[in-house]
Short mmCIF file of C-alpha atoms in Angstrom, two decimals:
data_model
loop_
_atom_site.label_atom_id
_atom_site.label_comp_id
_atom_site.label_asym_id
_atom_site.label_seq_id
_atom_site.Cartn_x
_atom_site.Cartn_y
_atom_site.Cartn_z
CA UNK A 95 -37.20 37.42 56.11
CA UNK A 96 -36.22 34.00 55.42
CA UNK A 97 -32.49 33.83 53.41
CA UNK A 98 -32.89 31.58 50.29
CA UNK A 99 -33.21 28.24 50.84
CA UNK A 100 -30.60 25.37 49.49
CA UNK A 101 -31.65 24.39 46.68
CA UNK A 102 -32.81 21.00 46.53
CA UNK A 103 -30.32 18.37 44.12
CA UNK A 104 -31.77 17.43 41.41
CA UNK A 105 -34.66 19.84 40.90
CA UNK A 106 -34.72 21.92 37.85
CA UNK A 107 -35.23 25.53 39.57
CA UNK A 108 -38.23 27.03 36.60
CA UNK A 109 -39.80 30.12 38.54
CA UNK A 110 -42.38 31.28 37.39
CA UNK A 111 -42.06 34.94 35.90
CA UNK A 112 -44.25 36.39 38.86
CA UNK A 113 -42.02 34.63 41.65
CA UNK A 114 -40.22 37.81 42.98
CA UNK A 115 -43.53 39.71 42.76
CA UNK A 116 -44.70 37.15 45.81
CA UNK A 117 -44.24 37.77 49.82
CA UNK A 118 -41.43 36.46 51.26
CA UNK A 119 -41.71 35.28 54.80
CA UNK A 120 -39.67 34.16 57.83
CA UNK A 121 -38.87 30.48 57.99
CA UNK A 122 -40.89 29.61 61.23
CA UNK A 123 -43.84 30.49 59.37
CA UNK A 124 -43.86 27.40 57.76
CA UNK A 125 -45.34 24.50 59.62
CA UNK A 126 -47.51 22.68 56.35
CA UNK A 127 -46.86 20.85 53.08
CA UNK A 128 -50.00 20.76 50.82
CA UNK A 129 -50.68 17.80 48.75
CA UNK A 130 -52.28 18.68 45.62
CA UNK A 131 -52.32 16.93 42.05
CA UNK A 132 -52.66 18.92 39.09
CA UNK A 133 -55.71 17.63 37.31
CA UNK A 134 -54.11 18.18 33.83
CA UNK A 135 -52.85 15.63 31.33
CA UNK A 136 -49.05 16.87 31.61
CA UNK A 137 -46.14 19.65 33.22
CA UNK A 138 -46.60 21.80 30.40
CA UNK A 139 -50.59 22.17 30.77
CA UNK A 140 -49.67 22.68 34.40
CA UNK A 141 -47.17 25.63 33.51
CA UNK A 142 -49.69 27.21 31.45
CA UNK A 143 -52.24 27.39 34.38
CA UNK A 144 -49.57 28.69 36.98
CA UNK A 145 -48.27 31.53 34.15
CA UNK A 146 -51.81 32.86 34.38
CA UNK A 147 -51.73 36.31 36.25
CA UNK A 148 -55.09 36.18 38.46
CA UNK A 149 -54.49 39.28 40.62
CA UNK A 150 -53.89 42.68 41.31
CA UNK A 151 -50.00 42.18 42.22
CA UNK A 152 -49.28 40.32 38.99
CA UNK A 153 -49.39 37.18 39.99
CA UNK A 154 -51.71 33.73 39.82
CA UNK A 155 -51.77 30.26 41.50
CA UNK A 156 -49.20 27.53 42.03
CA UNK A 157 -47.69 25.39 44.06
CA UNK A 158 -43.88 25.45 44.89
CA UNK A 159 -43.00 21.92 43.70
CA UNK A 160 -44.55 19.88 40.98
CA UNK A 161 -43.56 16.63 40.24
CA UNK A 162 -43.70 14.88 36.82
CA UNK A 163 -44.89 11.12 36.43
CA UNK A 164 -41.07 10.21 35.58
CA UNK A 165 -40.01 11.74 39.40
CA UNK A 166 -38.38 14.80 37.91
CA UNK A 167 -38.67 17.82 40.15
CA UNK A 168 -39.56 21.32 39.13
CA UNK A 169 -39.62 24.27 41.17
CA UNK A 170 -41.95 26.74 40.11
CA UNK A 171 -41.77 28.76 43.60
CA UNK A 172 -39.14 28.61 46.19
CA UNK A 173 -40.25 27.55 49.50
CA UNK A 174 -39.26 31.21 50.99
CA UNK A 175 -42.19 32.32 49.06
CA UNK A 176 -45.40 32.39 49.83
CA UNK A 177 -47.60 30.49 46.45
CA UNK A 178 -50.98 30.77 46.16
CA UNK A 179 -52.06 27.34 46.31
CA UNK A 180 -55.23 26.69 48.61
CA UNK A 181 -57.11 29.06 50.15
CA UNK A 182 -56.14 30.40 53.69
CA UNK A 183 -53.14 28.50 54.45
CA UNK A 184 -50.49 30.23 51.69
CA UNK A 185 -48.64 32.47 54.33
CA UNK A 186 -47.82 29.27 56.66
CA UNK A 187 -47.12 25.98 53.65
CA UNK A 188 -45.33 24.49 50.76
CA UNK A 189 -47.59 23.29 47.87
CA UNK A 190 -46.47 19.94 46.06
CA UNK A 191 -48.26 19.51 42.67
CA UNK A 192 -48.02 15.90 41.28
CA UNK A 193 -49.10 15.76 37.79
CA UNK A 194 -52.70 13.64 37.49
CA UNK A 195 -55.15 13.37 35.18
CA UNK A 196 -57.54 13.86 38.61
CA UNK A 197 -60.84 15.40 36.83
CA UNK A 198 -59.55 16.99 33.52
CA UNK A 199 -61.04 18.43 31.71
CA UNK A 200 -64.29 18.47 33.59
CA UNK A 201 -63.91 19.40 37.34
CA UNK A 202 -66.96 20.12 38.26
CA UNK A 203 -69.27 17.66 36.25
CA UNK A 204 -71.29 15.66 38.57
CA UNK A 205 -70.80 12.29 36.75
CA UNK A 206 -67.00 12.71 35.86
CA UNK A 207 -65.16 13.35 39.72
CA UNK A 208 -63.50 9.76 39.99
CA UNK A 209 -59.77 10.16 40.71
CA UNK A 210 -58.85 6.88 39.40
CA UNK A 211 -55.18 7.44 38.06
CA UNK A 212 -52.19 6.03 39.71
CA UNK A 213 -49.42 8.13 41.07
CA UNK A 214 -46.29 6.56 40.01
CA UNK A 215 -43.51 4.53 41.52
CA UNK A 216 -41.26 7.52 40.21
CA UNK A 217 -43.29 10.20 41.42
CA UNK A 218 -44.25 8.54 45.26
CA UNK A 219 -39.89 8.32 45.32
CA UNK A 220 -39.43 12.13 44.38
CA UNK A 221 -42.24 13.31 46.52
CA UNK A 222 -40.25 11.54 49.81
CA UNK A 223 -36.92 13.39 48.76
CA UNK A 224 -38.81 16.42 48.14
CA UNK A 225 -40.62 16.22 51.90
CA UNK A 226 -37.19 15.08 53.13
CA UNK A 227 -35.58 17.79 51.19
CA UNK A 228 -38.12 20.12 53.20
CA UNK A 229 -37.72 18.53 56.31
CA UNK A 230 -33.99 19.27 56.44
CA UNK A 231 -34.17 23.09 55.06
CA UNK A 232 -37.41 23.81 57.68
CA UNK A 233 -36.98 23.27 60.68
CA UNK A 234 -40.88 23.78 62.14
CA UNK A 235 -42.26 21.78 59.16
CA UNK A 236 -44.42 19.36 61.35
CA UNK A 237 -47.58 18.88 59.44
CA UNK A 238 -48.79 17.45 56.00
CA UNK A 239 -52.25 17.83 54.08
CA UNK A 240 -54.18 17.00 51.19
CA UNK A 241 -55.76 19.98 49.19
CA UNK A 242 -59.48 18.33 49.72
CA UNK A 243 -58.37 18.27 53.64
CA UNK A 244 -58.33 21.83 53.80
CA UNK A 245 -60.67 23.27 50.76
CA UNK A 246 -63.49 21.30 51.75
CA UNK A 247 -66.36 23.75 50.21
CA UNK A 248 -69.02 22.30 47.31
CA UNK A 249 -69.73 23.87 44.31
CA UNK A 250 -72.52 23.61 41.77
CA UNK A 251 -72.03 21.16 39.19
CA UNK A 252 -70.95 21.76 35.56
CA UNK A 253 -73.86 20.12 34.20
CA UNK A 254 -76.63 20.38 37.02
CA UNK A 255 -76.54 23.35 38.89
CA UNK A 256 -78.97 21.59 41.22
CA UNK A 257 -76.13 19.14 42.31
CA UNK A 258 -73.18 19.55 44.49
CA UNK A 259 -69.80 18.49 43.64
CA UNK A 260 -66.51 19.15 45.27
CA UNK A 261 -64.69 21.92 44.69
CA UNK A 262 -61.32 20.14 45.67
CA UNK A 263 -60.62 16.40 45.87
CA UNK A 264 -56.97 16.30 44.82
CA UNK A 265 -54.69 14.62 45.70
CA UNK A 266 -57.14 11.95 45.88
CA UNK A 267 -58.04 8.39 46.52
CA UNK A 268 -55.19 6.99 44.80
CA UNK A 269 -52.47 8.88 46.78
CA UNK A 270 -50.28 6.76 49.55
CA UNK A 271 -50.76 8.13 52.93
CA UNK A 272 -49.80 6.05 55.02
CA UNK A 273 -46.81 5.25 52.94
CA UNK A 274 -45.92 8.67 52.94
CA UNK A 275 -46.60 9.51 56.83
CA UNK A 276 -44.76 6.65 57.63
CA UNK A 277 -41.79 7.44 55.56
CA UNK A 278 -41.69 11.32 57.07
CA UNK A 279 -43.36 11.12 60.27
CA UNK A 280 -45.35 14.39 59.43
CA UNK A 281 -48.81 14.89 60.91
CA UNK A 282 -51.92 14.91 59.07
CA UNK A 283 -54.36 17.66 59.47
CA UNK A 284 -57.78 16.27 59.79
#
């Protein structure tokens, strides 16, 4: 199994109170980082929805790293866990949540999925020391992805269930790609 990681400088390590109840796995399991953004007004509304136990071994869904609009780093998960953060990629990536507004507080209406907040000067900065971070501590880390890259099922609207909406779209138009491949040099998955 993979030995714990280094921790990163200047995160604040926060696991959640599930995190030893997740699988561990080998390091060359990981080849993915996962883009997502919260779609929640702040950390703390974040927190609340990772706390919540979903399943059967006592624990819920999060991402390993969220990042705050100010660029601090919190580690909710470490990266020799496997998260439950989009579905059927967990065993092999690293989530990254950056907090967002995205949708809140209605997903899944059909008039409200605009994506229209800016990620901050503070947060694209953390995210690149976080992927570096990543970069240095895995060693088959190759490839990078948005949530809506790789969850790309509809759902029926909130208020129409006769319209289609996305289920994911985070992290969103606003989000820096090609800044960000540039900077790390990762792949995107189509």
């Amino acid at each position: 199994m993979l030995p714990d990681l280094p921790p990163m400088p200047d995160a604040a390590l926060d696991p959640l109170p599930y995190e030893a109840l997740l699988e561990r796995r080998e390091a060359a399991a990981v080849d993915l980082v996962v883009i997502h953004c919260t779609e929640t007004p702040d950390l703390a509304i974040a927190r609340g929805f990772g706390e919540r136990v979903l399943y059967p071994s006592g624990t819920g869904n999060s991402g390993h790293f969220y990042i705050d609009r100010d660029g601090s780093v919190h580690v909710y998960v470490r990266p020799e866990f496997v998260a439950h953060h989009v579905r059927g990629h967990n065993a092999n990536s690293v989530g990254i949540e950056l907090v967002n507004t995205g949708r809140y507080p209605h997903w899944l209406h059909s008039r409200h999925q605009a994506m229209d907040e800016p990620y901050t000067e503070a947060q694209i900065q953390a995210l690149l020391r976080v992927l570096a971070h990543l970069q240095d501590t895995l060693p088959g880390l190759a490839r990078i992805a948005g949530h809506e890259d790789l969850d790309t099922d509809t759902t029926a609207a909130s208020d129409d269930p006769m319209l289609r909406v996305p289920r994911k779209r985070d992290p969103g138009p606003q989000f820096p790609w090609d800044r960000v491949l540039e900077a790390t040099g990762l792949q995107r998955v189509p």
